[in-house]
Coordinates of C-alpha atoms in Angstrom, one line a residue:
M1 CA 0.4 -0.5 12.3
P2 CA 0.1 -0.5 16.1
N3 CA 0.6 -4.1 17.1
E4 CA 4.3 -4.8 16.6
T5 CA 6.1 -7.2 14.1
L6 CA 5.8 -10.9 13.4
A7 CA 9.3 -11.2 14.9
K8 CA 8.0 -9.8 18.2
H9 CA 5.0 -12.1 18.4
L10 CA 6.8 -15.2 17.1
F11 CA 10.3 -15.0 18.6
H12 CA 9.9 -12.6 21.6
W13 CA 6.4 -13.2 22.9
E14 CA 5.7 -12.4 26.6
T15 CA 2.2 -13.7 27.6
Q16 CA 1.4 -16.4 25.0
P17 CA 3.0 -18.0 22.0
M18 CA 1.3 -17.4 18.6
K19 CA -1.5 -19.9 18.0
W20 CA -1.3 -22.4 15.2
A21 CA -4.4 -21.0 13.5
M22 CA -2.8 -17.5 13.6
R23 CA 0.4 -18.8 12.1
L24 CA -1.6 -20.4 9.2
R25 CA -3.4 -17.0 8.7
V26 CA -0.1 -15.1 8.6
A27 CA 1.2 -17.5 6.0
L28 CA -1.9 -17.0 3.8
Y29 CA -2.0 -13.2 4.2
L30 CA 1.7 -13.0 3.3
A31 CA 1.2 -15.3 0.2
Q32 CA -1.8 -13.1 -0.8
A33 CA 0.3 -10.0 -0.4
L34 CA 3.1 -11.4 -2.6
E35 CA 0.6 -12.5 -5.2
Y36 CA -0.9 -9.0 -5.2
C37 CA 2.6 -7.4 -5.7
S38 CA 3.3 -9.8 -8.5
S39 CA 0.0 -9.0 -10.2
K40 CA 1.0 -5.3 -10.1
G41 CA 4.3 -5.9 -11.8
R42 CA 6.3 -5.7 -8.5
A43 CA 7.3 -9.3 -8.0
L44 CA 10.8 -8.6 -6.6
Y45 CA 10.1 -8.1 -2.9
H46 CA 13.5 -7.8 -1.4
D47 CA 14.7 -9.4 1.8
L48 CA 11.5 -10.8 3.1
N49 CA 11.7 -11.5 6.9
A50 CA 9.7 -11.5 10.1
Y51 CA 10.5 -7.9 10.9
R52 CA 8.8 -6.7 7.7
I53 CA 5.4 -8.1 8.7
L54 CA 3.4 -5.8 10.9
F55 CA 0.0 -6.2 12.5
D56 CA -2.8 -3.6 12.1
K57 CA -5.3 -2.5 14.7
D58 CA -7.5 -5.6 14.0
G59 CA -4.5 -7.9 14.4
N60 CA -4.3 -8.7 10.7
P61 CA -0.7 -9.2 9.3
R62 CA 0.4 -6.7 6.7
L63 CA 3.5 -6.7 4.5
S64 CA 5.6 -3.5 4.8
S65 CA 8.9 -2.0 3.6
F66 CA 8.4 -1.5 -0.1
G67 CA 11.2 1.1 -0.7
L68 CA 13.7 -1.4 -2.1
M69 CA 11.0 -2.9 -4.3
K70 CA 10.1 0.5 -5.8
N71 CA 13.7 1.6 -6.3
S72 CA 15.1 -1.5 -7.8
R73 CA 13.4 -3.5 -10.6
D74 CA 16.5 -5.4 -11.6
G75 CA 16.8 -7.4 -8.5
K76 CA 20.3 -6.3 -7.5
S77 CA 19.6 -5.6 -3.8
Y78 CA 19.6 -8.1 -1.0
S79 CA 20.7 -7.5 2.6
T80 CA 19.6 -10.6 4.5
N81 CA 22.0 -13.0 6.3
L82 CA 23.8 -15.1 3.7
A83 CA 22.6 -18.3 5.5
F84 CA 19.1 -17.4 4.4
T85 CA 19.9 -16.1 0.9
P86 CA 18.4 -17.9 -2.1
P87 CA 21.2 -20.1 -3.7
E88 CA 20.8 -18.4 -7.2
Y89 CA 21.5 -15.0 -5.6
M90 CA 24.9 -16.4 -4.5
R91 CA 25.6 -17.3 -8.1
T92 CA 24.2 -14.4 -10.0
G93 CA 23.8 -11.5 -7.5
R94 CA 20.2 -11.0 -8.6
V95 CA 16.8 -11.5 -7.0
T96 CA 14.1 -13.2 -9.1
P97 CA 10.5 -13.9 -8.4
E98 CA 11.6 -17.4 -7.5
S99 CA 14.0 -16.0 -5.0
V100 CA 11.1 -14.3 -3.3
V101 CA 9.3 -17.7 -3.0
Y102 CA 12.5 -19.1 -1.4
S103 CA 12.4 -16.3 1.2
F104 CA 8.7 -17.2 1.7
G105 CA 9.8 -20.7 2.5
T106 CA 12.2 -19.4 5.2
M107 CA 9.2 -17.5 6.6
L108 CA 7.2 -20.8 6.8
L109 CA 10.1 -22.3 8.7
D110 CA 9.9 -19.3 11.2
L111 CA 6.1 -20.0 11.6
L112 CA 6.6 -23.7 12.1
S113 CA 9.5 -23.5 14.6
G114 CA 9.1 -20.2 16.3
K115 CA 12.8 -19.7 15.6
H116 CA 14.9 -18.4 12.8
I117 CA 16.3 -21.7 11.5
P118 CA 18.8 -21.8 8.5
P119 CA 17.1 -23.5 5.6
S120 CA 20.0 -26.0 5.1
H121 CA 19.5 -27.3 8.7
A122 CA 15.7 -27.4 8.3
L123 CA 16.0 -29.4 5.0
D124 CA 18.3 -31.9 6.7
L125 CA 15.6 -32.6 9.3
I126 CA 12.9 -32.8 6.7
R127 CA 14.9 -35.3 4.5
S128 CA 15.6 -37.5 7.5
K129 CA 11.8 -37.4 8.3
N130 CA 12.5 -35.7 11.6
F131 CA 10.4 -32.7 10.8
L132 CA 8.6 -32.9 14.2
L133 CA 11.9 -31.6 15.6
L134 CA 11.3 -28.5 13.6
M135 CA 8.0 -27.7 15.3
D136 CA 7.7 -25.1 18.0
S137 CA 7.3 -27.0 21.3
A138 CA 4.8 -24.4 22.4
L139 CA 2.4 -25.8 19.7
E140 CA 2.5 -29.4 21.0
G141 CA -1.1 -30.8 20.9
H142 CA -2.5 -27.9 19.0
F143 CA -2.1 -29.2 15.4
S144 CA -2.6 -32.4 13.6
N145 CA 0.2 -34.4 12.0
D146 CA -1.4 -33.9 8.6
E147 CA -1.5 -30.1 9.0
G148 CA 2.1 -30.0 10.1
T149 CA 3.2 -32.4 7.3
E150 CA 1.4 -30.2 4.7
L151 CA 3.1 -27.0 5.9
V152 CA 6.5 -28.6 6.0
R153 CA 6.0 -30.0 2.5
L154 CA 5.1 -26.5 1.3
A155 CA 8.1 -25.0 2.9
S156 CA 10.4 -27.7 1.4
R157 CA 9.0 -27.0 -2.1
C158 CA 9.7 -23.3 -1.6
L159 CA 13.3 -24.0 -0.6
Q160 CA 14.2 -26.2 -3.6
S161 CA 17.7 -25.4 -4.8
E162 CA 16.5 -25.2 -8.4
A163 CA 14.4 -22.1 -8.8
R164 CA 12.2 -23.5 -11.5
E165 CA 11.0 -26.2 -9.1
R166 CA 9.5 -23.8 -6.6
P167 CA 5.7 -22.9 -6.6
N168 CA 4.5 -19.5 -7.6
A169 CA 2.7 -17.1 -5.3
K170 CA -0.7 -18.0 -6.7
S171 CA -0.3 -21.7 -6.0
L172 CA 0.9 -20.9 -2.5
V173 CA -2.3 -19.0 -1.9
I174 CA -4.4 -22.0 -3.1
S175 CA -2.5 -24.4 -0.9
L176 CA -2.7 -22.3 2.2
M177 CA -6.4 -21.5 1.8
S178 CA -7.2 -25.2 2.4
L179 CA -5.2 -25.2 5.6
Q180 CA -7.0 -22.4 7.4
K181 CA -8.5 -23.0 10.8
E182 CA -10.9 -20.9 13.0
A183 CA -11.5 -18.6 10.0
E184 CA -14.5 -17.0 11.8
V185 CA -12.3 -15.9 14.8
P186 CA -11.0 -12.4 14.5
S187 CA -7.2 -12.0 14.2
Y188 CA -7.0 -9.9 17.4
V189 CA -8.5 -12.8 19.4
L190 CA -6.1 -15.3 17.9
L191 CA -3.2 -12.9 18.5
G192 CA -4.3 -12.3 22.1
I193 CA -4.3 -8.5 21.8
Q194 CA -6.8 -5.8 23.0
H195 CA -9.1 -4.5 20.4
E196 CA -10.7 -1.1 20.6
T197 CA -14.2 -1.1 19.1
A198 CA -15.2 2.2 17.5
P199 CA -17.8 4.0 19.6
S200 CA -21.1 4.7 17.8
T201 CA -21.0 8.1 16.3
K202 CA -23.8 10.4 15.1
P203 CA -23.7 11.2 11.4
L204 CA -21.3 14.0 10.4
S205 CA -22.8 17.4 9.6
L206 CA -20.8 18.1 6.4
T207 CA -20.2 21.3 4.5
P208 CA -21.0 21.4 0.8
L209 CA -17.3 20.6 0.0
G210 CA -17.2 17.8 2.6
E211 CA -20.5 16.4 1.2
A212 CA -19.1 16.5 -2.4
C213 CA -15.9 14.8 -1.4
S214 CA -17.8 12.1 0.5
R215 CA -19.8 11.4 -2.7
L216 CA -16.7 11.7 -4.8
D217 CA -18.7 14.2 -6.9
L218 CA -15.8 15.7 -8.9
T219 CA -18.0 18.1 -10.8
A220 CA -19.4 19.6 -7.6
I221 CA -15.8 19.8 -6.1
H222 CA -14.7 21.7 -9.2
E223 CA -17.5 24.2 -8.9
I224 CA -16.8 24.8 -5.2
L225 CA -13.0 25.2 -5.7
E226 CA -13.6 27.5 -8.6
G227 CA -16.0 29.6 -6.5
M228 CA -13.5 29.8 -3.6
G229 CA -10.8 31.3 -5.7
Y230 CA -7.6 32.1 -3.8
K231 CA -9.1 33.6 -0.7
D232 CA -7.6 30.8 1.5
D233 CA -4.1 31.7 0.3
E234 CA -4.2 34.9 2.3
G235 CA -1.6 34.8 5.1
I236 CA 0.6 32.2 3.5
A237 CA 4.2 33.3 3.8
N238 CA 5.5 34.3 0.4
E239 CA 8.3 36.8 1.1
L240 CA 9.7 38.0 -2.2
S241 CA 12.6 40.4 -2.4
F242 CA 12.7 43.0 -5.1
Q243 CA 15.5 41.0 -6.8
M244 CA 13.1 38.0 -7.3
W245 CA 10.7 40.0 -9.5
T246 CA 12.5 38.8 -12.6
S247 CA 11.3 37.5 -15.9
Q248 CA 11.4 34.0 -14.3
M249 CA 9.1 35.2 -11.6
Q250 CA 6.7 36.6 -14.2
E251 CA 6.9 33.4 -16.1
T252 CA 5.9 31.5 -12.9
L253 CA 2.9 33.7 -12.3
N254 CA 1.9 33.4 -16.0
S255 CA 1.9 29.6 -15.6
K256 CA -0.5 29.9 -12.7
K257 CA -2.7 32.2 -14.7
H258 CA -2.7 29.7 -17.6
G259 CA -3.5 26.9 -15.2
D260 CA -6.4 28.8 -13.7
T261 CA -7.8 29.4 -17.2
A262 CA -7.5 25.7 -18.1
F263 CA -9.0 24.7 -14.7
R264 CA -12.0 27.0 -15.3
A265 CA -12.4 25.5 -18.8
K266 CA -12.2 22.0 -17.4
D267 CA -9.1 21.3 -19.4
F268 CA -7.5 19.4 -16.6
S269 CA -4.5 17.9 -18.4
T270 CA -3.3 21.4 -19.3
A271 CA -4.1 22.6 -15.8
I272 CA -1.8 19.9 -14.4
D273 CA 1.0 21.0 -16.7
C274 CA 0.7 24.7 -15.9
Y275 CA 0.3 24.2 -12.2
T276 CA 3.3 21.9 -12.2
Q277 CA 5.4 24.7 -13.8
F278 CA 4.2 27.1 -11.1
I279 CA 5.1 24.7 -8.3
D280 CA 8.4 23.7 -9.8
G281 CA 9.3 27.4 -10.1
G282 CA 9.7 27.3 -6.3
T283 CA 9.3 31.1 -5.7
M284 CA 5.8 31.0 -4.2
V285 CA 3.7 28.4 -2.4
S286 CA -0.1 28.2 -2.8
P287 CA -2.3 25.6 -1.1
T288 CA -5.0 26.5 -3.6
V289 CA -2.8 25.5 -6.5
Y290 CA -2.1 22.1 -4.8
A291 CA -5.9 21.7 -4.3
R292 CA -6.6 22.5 -7.9
R293 CA -3.9 20.2 -9.3
C294 CA -5.2 17.5 -6.9
L295 CA -8.7 17.7 -8.4
S296 CA -7.2 17.8 -11.9
Y297 CA -5.3 14.6 -11.1
L298 CA -8.6 13.0 -9.9
M299 CA -10.3 14.1 -13.1
N300 CA -7.5 12.3 -15.0
D301 CA -7.9 9.1 -12.9
M302 CA -4.6 9.6 -11.0
P303 CA -5.7 9.3 -7.4
Q304 CA -2.2 8.5 -5.9
E305 CA -0.8 11.8 -7.4
A306 CA -3.9 13.6 -6.2
L307 CA -3.4 12.4 -2.7
G308 CA 0.2 13.6 -2.7
D309 CA -1.1 17.1 -3.6
A310 CA -3.8 17.1 -1.0
M311 CA -1.3 16.2 1.6
Q312 CA 1.1 18.9 0.4
A313 CA -1.7 21.4 0.7
Q314 CA -2.0 20.5 4.3
V315 CA 1.7 20.8 4.9
V316 CA 1.6 24.4 3.4
S317 CA -1.6 25.3 5.3
P318 CA -2.1 22.9 8.3
D319 CA -5.4 24.6 9.4
W320 CA -7.1 24.4 6.0
P321 CA -10.1 21.9 6.1
T322 CA -10.2 21.8 2.3
A323 CA -6.9 19.9 2.3
L324 CA -8.4 17.2 4.5
Y325 CA -11.7 17.0 2.5
L326 CA -9.6 16.5 -0.7
Q327 CA -7.5 13.8 1.0
A328 CA -10.8 12.0 1.9
A329 CA -11.9 12.2 -1.8
C330 CA -8.6 10.7 -2.9
L331 CA -8.8 7.9 -0.3
F332 CA -12.4 7.1 -1.4
S333 CA -11.0 7.0 -5.0
L334 CA -8.3 4.6 -3.9
G335 CA -10.9 2.3 -2.2
M336 CA -9.6 3.1 1.3
E337 CA -13.1 3.9 2.8
N338 CA -12.3 3.6 6.5
D339 CA -9.3 6.0 6.1
A340 CA -11.4 8.3 4.0
R341 CA -14.2 8.6 6.6
E342 CA -11.7 9.3 9.4
T343 CA -10.1 12.0 7.3
L344 CA -13.5 13.5 6.4
K345 CA -14.3 13.6 10.2
D346 CA -10.9 15.3 10.8
G347 CA -11.8 17.9 8.2
T348 CA -15.2 18.5 9.7
N349 CA -13.8 18.9 13.2
L350 CA -11.1 21.3 12.0
E351 CA -13.7 23.4 10.2
A352 CA -16.0 23.5 13.3
K353 CA -13.0 24.5 15.4
K354 CA -12.1 27.3 13.0
N355 CA -15.7 28.6 12.9
K356 CA -15.9 28.6 16.6
N357 CA -12.8 30.6 16.9

């Protein structure tokens, strides 16, 4: 995410304030991100603020910082300034999906004003129909009263003291869709940042494994990995003292052997279990075992776990193109095509470099 935070562009801009159309786009993208989280059973995004929104290479806003969400499903974690805390959190000490919508309302205030205004102060201005005092003076003449009124109305609905009176993420998306302006203009133009266009590249000359990974042909990948055996593990540091050749060590090696048998027989669930026992034994490291478990995970429709193993194979053996090819296959499986193609290119370049040496 190379283009800074929302806080930087909104509160600490240097060359130009954020345009009205871009503020509306940020609000929509953020609402869509929250709706996506909710649809995946992760509705409790903790401590939503302008520092958690980052801009990608195309200038599009992205929601970040999911650690608290992953580690706390019961809503007991909140670290924001108490002036911006949902009122029910003050009473119960818990974050609810409605609390997240309240925090979204504070984000709308940030976008409207270009400042971090406490909700109580903003609501006083709204109730007294002085909402224009809320608006960022840098936006003067760049939005219609109707647009400003609608966004203020949406913010005030999100900031209702009664949680049940707030809209849900889906209705926020619907409301914000109708407000979008200059939809055909790329985000990097609205944001006023440089945009590097990718140079035209000739088609990659892929190895059989690279080709199989680019097609996500798991059967072909299996055949290639099986044919490679463990020759690429040569030179991996596995210094074992005499004392380590114990029954536990033998058990670890047996689990690898059983994993290889299952892998050959295409019993990928058993292969995962056996290779996991070998890895958890901790006495030896093998990039090939990580590669084989990676493919076994892919065969079992577990691409996220597979990606973790492909990355671990690269940690163990940084100059091993197979690890990058498998990462590309995992990324294709996760629908991350641009990242997959970049990783495929990295693997091809690494292999060419190795062959040249």
